[in-house]
PDB file of C-alpha atoms in Angstrom:
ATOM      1  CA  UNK U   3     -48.962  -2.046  91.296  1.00  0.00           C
ATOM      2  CA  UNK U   4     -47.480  -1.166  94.226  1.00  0.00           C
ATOM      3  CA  UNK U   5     -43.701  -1.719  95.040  1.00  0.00           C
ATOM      4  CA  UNK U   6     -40.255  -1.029  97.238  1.00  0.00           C
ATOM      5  CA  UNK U   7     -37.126  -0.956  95.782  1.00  0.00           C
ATOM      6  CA  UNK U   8     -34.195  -1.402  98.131  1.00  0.00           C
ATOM      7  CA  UNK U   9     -30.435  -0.235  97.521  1.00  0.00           C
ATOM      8  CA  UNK U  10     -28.544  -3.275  95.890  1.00  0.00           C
ATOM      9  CA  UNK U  11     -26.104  -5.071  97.567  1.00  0.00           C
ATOM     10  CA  UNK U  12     -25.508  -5.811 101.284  1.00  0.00           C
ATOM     11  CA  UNK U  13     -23.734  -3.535 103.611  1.00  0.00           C
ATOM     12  CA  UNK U  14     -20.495  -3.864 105.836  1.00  0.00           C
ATOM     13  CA  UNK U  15     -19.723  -1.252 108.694  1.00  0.00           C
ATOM     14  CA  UNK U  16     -17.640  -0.745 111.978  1.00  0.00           C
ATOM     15  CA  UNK U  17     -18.656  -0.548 115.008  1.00  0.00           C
ATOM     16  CA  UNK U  18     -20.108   3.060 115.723  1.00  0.00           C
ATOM     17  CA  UNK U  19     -20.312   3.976 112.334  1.00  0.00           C
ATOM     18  CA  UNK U  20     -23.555   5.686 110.522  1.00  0.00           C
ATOM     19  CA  UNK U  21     -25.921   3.828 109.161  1.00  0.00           C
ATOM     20  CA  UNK U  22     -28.086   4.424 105.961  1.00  0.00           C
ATOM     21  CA  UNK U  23     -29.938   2.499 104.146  1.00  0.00           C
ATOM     22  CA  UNK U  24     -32.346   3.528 100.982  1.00  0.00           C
ATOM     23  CA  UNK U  25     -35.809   3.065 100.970  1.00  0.00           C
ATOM     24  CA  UNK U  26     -38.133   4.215  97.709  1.00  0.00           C
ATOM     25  CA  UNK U  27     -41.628   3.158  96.514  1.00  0.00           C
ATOM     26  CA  UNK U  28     -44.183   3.419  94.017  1.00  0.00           C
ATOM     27  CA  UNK U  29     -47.926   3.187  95.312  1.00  0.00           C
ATOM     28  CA  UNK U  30     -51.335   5.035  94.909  1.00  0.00           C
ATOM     29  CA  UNK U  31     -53.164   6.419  97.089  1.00  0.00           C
ATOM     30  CA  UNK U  32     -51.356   7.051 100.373  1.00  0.00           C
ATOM     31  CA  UNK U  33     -49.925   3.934 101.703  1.00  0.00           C
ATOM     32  CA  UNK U  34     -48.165   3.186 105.424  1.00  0.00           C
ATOM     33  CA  UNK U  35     -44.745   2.545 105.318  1.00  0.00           C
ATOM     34  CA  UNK U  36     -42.798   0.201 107.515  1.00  0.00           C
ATOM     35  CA  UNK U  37     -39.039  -1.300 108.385  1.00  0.00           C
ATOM     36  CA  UNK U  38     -38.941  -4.788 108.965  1.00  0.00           C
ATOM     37  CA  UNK U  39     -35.886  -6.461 110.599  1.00  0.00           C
ATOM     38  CA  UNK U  40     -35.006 -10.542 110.602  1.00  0.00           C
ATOM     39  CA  UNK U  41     -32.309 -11.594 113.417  1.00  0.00           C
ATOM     40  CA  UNK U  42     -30.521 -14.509 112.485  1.00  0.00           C
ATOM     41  CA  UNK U  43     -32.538 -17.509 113.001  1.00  0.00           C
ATOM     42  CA  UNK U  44     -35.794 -14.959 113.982  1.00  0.00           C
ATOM     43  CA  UNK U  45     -38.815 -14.094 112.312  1.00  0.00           C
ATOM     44  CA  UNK U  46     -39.544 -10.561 110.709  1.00  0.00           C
ATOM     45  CA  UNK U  47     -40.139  -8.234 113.179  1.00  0.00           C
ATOM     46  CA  UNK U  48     -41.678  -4.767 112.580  1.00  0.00           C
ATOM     47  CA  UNK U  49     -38.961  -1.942 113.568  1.00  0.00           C
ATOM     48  CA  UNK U  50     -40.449   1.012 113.149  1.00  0.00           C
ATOM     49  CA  UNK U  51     -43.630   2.514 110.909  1.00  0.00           C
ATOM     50  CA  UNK U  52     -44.880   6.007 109.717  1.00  0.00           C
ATOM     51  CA  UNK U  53     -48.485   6.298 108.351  1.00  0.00           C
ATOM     52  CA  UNK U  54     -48.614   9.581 106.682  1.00  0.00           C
ATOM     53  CA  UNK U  55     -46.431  12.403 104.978  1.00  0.00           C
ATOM     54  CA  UNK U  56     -43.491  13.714 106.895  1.00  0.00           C
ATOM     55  CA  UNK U  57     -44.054  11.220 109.913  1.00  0.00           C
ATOM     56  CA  UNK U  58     -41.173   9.936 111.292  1.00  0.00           C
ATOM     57  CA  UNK U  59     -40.795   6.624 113.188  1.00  0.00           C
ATOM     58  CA  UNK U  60     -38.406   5.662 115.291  1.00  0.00           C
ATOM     59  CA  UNK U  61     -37.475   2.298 117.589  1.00  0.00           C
ATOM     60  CA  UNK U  62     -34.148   1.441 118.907  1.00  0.00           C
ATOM     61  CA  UNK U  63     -31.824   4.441 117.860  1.00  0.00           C
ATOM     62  CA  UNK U  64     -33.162   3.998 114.270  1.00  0.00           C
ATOM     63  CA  UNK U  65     -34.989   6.523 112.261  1.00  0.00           C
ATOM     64  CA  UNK U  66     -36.853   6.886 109.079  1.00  0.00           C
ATOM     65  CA  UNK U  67     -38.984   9.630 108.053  1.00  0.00           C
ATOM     66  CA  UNK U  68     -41.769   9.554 105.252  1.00  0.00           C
ATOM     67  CA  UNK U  69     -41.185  12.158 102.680  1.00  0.00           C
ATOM     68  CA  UNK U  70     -43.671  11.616  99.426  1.00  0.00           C
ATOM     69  CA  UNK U  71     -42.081  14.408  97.288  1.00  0.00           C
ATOM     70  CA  UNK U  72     -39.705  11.667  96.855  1.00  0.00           C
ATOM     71  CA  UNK U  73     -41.280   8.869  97.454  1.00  0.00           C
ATOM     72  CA  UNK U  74     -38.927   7.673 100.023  1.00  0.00           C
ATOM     73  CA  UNK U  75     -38.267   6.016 103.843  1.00  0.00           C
ATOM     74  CA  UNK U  76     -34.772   6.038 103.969  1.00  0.00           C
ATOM     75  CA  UNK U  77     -33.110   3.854 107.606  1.00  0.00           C
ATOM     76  CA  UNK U  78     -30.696   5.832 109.385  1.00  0.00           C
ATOM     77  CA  UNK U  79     -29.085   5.129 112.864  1.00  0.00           C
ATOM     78  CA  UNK U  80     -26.020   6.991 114.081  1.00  0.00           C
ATOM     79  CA  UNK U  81     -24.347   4.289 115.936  1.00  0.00           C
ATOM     80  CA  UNK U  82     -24.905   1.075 114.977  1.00  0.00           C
ATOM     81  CA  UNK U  83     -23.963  -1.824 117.484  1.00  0.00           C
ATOM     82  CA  UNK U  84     -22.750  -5.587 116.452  1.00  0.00           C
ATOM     83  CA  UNK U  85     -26.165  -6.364 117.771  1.00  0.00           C
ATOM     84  CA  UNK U  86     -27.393  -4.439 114.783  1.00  0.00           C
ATOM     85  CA  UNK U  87     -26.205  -7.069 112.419  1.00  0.00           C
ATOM     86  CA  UNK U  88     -29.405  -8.762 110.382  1.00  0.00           C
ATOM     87  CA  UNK U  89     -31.458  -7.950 107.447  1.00  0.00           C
ATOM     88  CA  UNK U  90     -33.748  -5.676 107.055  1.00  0.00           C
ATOM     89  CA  UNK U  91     -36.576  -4.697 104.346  1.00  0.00           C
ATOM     90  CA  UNK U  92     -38.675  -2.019 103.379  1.00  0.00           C
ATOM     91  CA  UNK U  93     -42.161  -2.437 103.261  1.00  0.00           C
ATOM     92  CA  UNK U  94     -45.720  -0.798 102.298  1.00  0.00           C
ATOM     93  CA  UNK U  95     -49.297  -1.142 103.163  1.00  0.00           C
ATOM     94  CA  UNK U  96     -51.261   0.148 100.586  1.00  0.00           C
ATOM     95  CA  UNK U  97     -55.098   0.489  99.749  1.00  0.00           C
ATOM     96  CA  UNK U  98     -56.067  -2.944  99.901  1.00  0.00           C
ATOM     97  CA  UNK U  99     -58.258  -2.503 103.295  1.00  0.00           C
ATOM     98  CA  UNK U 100     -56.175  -4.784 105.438  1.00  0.00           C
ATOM     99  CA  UNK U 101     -52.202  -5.242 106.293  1.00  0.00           C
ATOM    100  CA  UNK U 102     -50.910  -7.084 103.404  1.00  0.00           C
ATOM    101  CA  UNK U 103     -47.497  -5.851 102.343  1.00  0.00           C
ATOM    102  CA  UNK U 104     -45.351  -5.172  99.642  1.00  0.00           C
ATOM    103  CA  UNK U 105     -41.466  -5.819 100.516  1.00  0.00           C
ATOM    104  CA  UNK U 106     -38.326  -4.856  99.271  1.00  0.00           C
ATOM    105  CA  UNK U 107     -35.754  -7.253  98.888  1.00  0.00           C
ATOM    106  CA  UNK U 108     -34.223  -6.597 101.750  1.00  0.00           C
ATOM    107  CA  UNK U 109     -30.222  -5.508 103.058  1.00  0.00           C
ATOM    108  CA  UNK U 110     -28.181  -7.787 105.336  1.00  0.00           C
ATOM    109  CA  UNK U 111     -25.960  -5.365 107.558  1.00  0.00           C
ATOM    110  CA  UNK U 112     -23.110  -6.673 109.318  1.00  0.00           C
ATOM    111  CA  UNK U 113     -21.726  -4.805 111.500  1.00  0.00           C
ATOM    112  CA  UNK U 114     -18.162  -5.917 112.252  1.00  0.00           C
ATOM    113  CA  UNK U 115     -16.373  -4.927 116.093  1.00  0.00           C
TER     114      UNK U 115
ATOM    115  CA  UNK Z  19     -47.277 -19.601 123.105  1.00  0.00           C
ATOM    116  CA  UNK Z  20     -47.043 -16.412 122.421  1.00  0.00           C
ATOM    117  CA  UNK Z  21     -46.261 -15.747 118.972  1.00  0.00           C
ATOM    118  CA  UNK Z  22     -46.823 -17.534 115.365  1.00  0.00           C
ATOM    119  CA  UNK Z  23     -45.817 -20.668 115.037  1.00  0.00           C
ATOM    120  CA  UNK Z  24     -45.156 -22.898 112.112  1.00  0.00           C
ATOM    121  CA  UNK Z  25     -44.318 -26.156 111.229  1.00  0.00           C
ATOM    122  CA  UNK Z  26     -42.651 -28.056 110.217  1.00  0.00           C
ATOM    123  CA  UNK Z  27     -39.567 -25.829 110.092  1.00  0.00           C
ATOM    124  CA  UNK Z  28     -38.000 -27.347 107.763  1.00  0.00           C
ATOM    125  CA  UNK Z  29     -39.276 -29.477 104.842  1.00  0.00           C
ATOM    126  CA  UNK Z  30     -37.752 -31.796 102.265  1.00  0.00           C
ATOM    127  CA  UNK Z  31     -40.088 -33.066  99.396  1.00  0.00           C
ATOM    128  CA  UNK Z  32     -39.021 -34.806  96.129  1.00  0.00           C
ATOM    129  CA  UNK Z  33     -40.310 -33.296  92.600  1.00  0.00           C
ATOM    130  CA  UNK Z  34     -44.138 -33.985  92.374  1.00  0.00           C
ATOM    131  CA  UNK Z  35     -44.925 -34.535  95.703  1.00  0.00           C
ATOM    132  CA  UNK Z  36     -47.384 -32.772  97.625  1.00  0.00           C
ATOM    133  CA  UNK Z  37     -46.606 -30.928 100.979  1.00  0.00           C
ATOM    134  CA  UNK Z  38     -49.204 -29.177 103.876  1.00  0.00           C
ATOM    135  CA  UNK Z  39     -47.545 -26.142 105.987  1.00  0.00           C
ATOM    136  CA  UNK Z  40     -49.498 -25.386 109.100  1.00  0.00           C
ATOM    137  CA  UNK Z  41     -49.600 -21.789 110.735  1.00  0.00           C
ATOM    138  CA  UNK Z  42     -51.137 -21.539 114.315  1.00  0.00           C
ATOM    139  CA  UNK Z  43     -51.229 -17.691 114.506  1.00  0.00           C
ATOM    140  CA  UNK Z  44     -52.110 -15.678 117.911  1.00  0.00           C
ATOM    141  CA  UNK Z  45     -55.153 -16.643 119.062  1.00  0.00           C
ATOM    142  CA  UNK Z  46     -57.894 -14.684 118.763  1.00  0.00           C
ATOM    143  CA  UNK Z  47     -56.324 -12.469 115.701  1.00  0.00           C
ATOM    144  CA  UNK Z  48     -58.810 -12.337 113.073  1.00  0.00           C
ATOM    145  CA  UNK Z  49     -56.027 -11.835 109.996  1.00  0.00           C
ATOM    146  CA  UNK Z  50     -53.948 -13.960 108.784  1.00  0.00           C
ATOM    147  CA  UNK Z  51     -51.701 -13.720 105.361  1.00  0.00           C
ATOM    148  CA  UNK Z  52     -49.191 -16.524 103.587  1.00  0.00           C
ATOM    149  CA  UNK Z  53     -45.512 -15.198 102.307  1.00  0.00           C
ATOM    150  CA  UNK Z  54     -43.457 -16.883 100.409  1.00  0.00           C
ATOM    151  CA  UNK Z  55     -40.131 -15.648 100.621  1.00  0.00           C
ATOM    152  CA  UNK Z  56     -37.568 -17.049  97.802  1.00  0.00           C
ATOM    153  CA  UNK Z  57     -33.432 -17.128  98.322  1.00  0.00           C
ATOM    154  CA  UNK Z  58     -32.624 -13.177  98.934  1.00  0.00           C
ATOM    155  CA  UNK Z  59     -35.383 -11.884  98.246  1.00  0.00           C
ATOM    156  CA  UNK Z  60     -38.471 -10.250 100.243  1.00  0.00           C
ATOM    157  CA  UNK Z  61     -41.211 -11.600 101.278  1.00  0.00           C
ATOM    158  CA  UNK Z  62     -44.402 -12.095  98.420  1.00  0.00           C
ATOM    159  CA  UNK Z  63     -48.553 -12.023  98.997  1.00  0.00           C
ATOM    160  CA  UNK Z  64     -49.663 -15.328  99.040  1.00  0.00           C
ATOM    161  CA  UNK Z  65     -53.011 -15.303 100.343  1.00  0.00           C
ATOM    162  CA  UNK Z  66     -55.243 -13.550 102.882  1.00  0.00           C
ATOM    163  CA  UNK Z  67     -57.821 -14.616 105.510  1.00  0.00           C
ATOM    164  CA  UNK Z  68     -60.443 -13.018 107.588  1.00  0.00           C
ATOM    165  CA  UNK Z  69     -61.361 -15.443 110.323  1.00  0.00           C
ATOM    166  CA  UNK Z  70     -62.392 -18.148 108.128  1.00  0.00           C
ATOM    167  CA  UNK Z  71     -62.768 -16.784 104.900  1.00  0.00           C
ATOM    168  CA  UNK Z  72     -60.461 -16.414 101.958  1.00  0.00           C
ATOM    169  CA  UNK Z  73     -60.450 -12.538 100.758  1.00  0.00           C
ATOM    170  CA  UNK Z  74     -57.875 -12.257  98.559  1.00  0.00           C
ATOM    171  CA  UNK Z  75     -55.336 -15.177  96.951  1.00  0.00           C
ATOM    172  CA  UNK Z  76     -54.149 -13.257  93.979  1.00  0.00           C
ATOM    173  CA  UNK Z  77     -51.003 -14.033  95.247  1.00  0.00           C
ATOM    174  CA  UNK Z  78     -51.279 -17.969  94.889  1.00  0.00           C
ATOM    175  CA  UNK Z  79     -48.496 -18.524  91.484  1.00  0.00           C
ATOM    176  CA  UNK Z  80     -50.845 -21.289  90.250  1.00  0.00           C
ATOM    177  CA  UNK Z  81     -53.745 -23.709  90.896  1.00  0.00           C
ATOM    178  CA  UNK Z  82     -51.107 -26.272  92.608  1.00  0.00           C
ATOM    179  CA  UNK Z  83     -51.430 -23.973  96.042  1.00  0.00           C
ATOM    180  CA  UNK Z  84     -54.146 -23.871  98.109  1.00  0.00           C
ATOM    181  CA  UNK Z  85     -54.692 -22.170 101.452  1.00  0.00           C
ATOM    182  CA  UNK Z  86     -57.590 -22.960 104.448  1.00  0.00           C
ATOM    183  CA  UNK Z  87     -58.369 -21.563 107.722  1.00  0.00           C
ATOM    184  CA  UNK Z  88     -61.704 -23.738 108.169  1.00  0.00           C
ATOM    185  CA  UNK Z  89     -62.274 -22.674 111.614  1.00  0.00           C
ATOM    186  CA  UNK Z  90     -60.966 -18.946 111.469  1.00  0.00           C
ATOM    187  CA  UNK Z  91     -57.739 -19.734 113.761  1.00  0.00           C
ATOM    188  CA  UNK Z  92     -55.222 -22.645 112.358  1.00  0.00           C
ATOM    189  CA  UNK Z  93     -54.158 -22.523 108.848  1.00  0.00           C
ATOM    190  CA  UNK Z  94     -52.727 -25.050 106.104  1.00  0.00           C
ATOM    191  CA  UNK Z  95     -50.712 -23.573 102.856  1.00  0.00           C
ATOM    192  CA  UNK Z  96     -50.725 -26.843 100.209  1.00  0.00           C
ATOM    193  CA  UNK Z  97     -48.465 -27.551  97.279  1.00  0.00           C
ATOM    194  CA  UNK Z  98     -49.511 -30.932  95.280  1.00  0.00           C
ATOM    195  CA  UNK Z  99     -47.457 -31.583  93.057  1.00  0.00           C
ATOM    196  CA  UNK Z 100     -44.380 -29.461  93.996  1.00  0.00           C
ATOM    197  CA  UNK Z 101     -41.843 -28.261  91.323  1.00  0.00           C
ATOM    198  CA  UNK Z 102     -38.433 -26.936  92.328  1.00  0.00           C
ATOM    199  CA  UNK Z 103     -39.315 -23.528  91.539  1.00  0.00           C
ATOM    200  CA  UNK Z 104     -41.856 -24.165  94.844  1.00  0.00           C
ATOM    201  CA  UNK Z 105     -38.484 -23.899  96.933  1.00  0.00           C
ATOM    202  CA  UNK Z 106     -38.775 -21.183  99.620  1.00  0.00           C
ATOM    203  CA  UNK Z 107     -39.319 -19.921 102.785  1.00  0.00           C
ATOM    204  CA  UNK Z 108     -43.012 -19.859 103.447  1.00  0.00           C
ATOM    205  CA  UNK Z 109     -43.882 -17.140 105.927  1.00  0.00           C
ATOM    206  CA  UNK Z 110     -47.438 -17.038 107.999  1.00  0.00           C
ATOM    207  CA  UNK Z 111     -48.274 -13.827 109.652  1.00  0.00           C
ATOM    208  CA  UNK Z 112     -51.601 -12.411 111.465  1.00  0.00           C
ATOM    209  CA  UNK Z 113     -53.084  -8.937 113.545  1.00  0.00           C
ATOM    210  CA  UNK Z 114     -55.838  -8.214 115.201  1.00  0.00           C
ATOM    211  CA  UNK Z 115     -57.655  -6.305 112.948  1.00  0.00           C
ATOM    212  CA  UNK Z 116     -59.336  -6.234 109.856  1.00  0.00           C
ATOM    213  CA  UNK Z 117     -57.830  -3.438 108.894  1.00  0.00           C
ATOM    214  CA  UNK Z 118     -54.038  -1.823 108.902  1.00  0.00           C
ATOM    215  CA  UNK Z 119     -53.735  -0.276 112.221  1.00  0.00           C
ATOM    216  CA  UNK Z 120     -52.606  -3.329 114.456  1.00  0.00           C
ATOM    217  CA  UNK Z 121     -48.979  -4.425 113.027  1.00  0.00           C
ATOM    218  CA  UNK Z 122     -48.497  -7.753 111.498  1.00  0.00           C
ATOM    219  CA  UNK Z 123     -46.664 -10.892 113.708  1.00  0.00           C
ATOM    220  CA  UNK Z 124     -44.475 -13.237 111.351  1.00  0.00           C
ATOM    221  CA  UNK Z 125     -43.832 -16.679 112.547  1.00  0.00           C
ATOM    222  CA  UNK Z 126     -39.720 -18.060 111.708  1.00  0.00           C
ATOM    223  CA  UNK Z 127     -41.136 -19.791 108.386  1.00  0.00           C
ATOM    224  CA  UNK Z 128     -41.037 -23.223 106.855  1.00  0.00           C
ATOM    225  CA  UNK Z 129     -38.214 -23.508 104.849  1.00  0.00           C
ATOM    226  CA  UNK Z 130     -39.118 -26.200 101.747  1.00  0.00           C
ATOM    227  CA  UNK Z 131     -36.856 -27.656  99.664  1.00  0.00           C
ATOM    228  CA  UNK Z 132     -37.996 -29.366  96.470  1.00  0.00           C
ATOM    229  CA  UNK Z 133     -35.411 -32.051  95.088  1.00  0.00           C
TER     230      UNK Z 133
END
């Protein structure tokens, strides 16, 4: 079936620093692919999305393209901001008809002044 | 308001007892799905609604949860009997289509904690 699979582990960074986090996934067909993001104390929120091969999304200074040679969404931002600091998961939309998702598991970044 | 909202936000039930989430998602969006999200992990299908009817629960781990949206807007997730394995944050979400193109709003979740 279909499924994410997130980097292990959660990630620490300054102030400023790059971000990345890996995104890969394993679906038929051609599925959307999304990047959730949970404040603390929020709800999931969708960050950004890309429906098709070698789409890009974008939202708030953060990136991810869609490349299916690899099978991958990776979540990059240049500069990330304390503000930054939450988790966030990887998610696709697959051939089902309607919007249910599969998730990753999901990074907490904490980004530290 | 305007976003999902569930309650209770937090819930505390002993072993065996039996619980009822509600989910009042935006009104007027015909979909509506059921997460359950366990203790670092991501969210997992539950269940799936089209105004009032049930499409899809091939998420639902056993016969002990049900799911209703009798009049296509408010929803209940049950749990009789709970087990501790039941703990979780249980996530409602909806959009206004049928279909993928209108993005999915999550409420903040009951949290339920089985004792």
């Amino acid at each position: 079936g279909d499924s994410v699979t997130q980097m292990e582990g959660p990630v620490t960074l300054s102030e400023e620093a790059f971000l990345t986090i890996n995104c890969t996934y394993t679906a038929t067909g051609y599925p959307s692919l999304f990047w959730y993001v949970q404040y603390p104390g929020e709800g999931l929120q969708l960050l950004l999305k890309a429906t098709k091969a070698d789409d890009k999304g974008s939202n708030k200074g953060f990136e991810a393209t869609y490349r299916k040679e690899t099978t991958s969404f990776h979540l990059e931002k240049g500069s990330v901001q304390v503000s930054d600091s939450a988790v966030y998961f990887c998610a696709l939309s697959g051939n089902y008809g309607n919007n249910r998702l599969a998730f990753g598991k999901g990074n907490q970044v904490v980004v530290i002044p | 308001g305007a976003g999902v909202s569930q309650s209770p936000r937090y819930k505390v039930a002993k072993r065996g007892q039996d619980v009822a989430l509600r989910c009042d998602p935006i009104s007027g969006h015909v979909s509506l799905f059921w997460y359950q999200q366990a203790l670092g992990q991501g969210p997992e299908f539950l269940t799936y609604f089209q105004n009032e009817a049930q499409l899809d629960k091939s998420g639902l781990p056993s016969d002990r949860f049900f799911a209703e949206r009798p009049e296509g807007s408010v929803s209940t997730l049950k749990i009789q009997r709970t087990q501790q394995e039941d703990s979780a944050v249980y996530l409602c979400a909806s959009s206004s289509d049928r279909g993928n193109n209108s993005p999915l709003h999550f409420g903040n979740g009951t949290r339920l904690t089985v004792t």
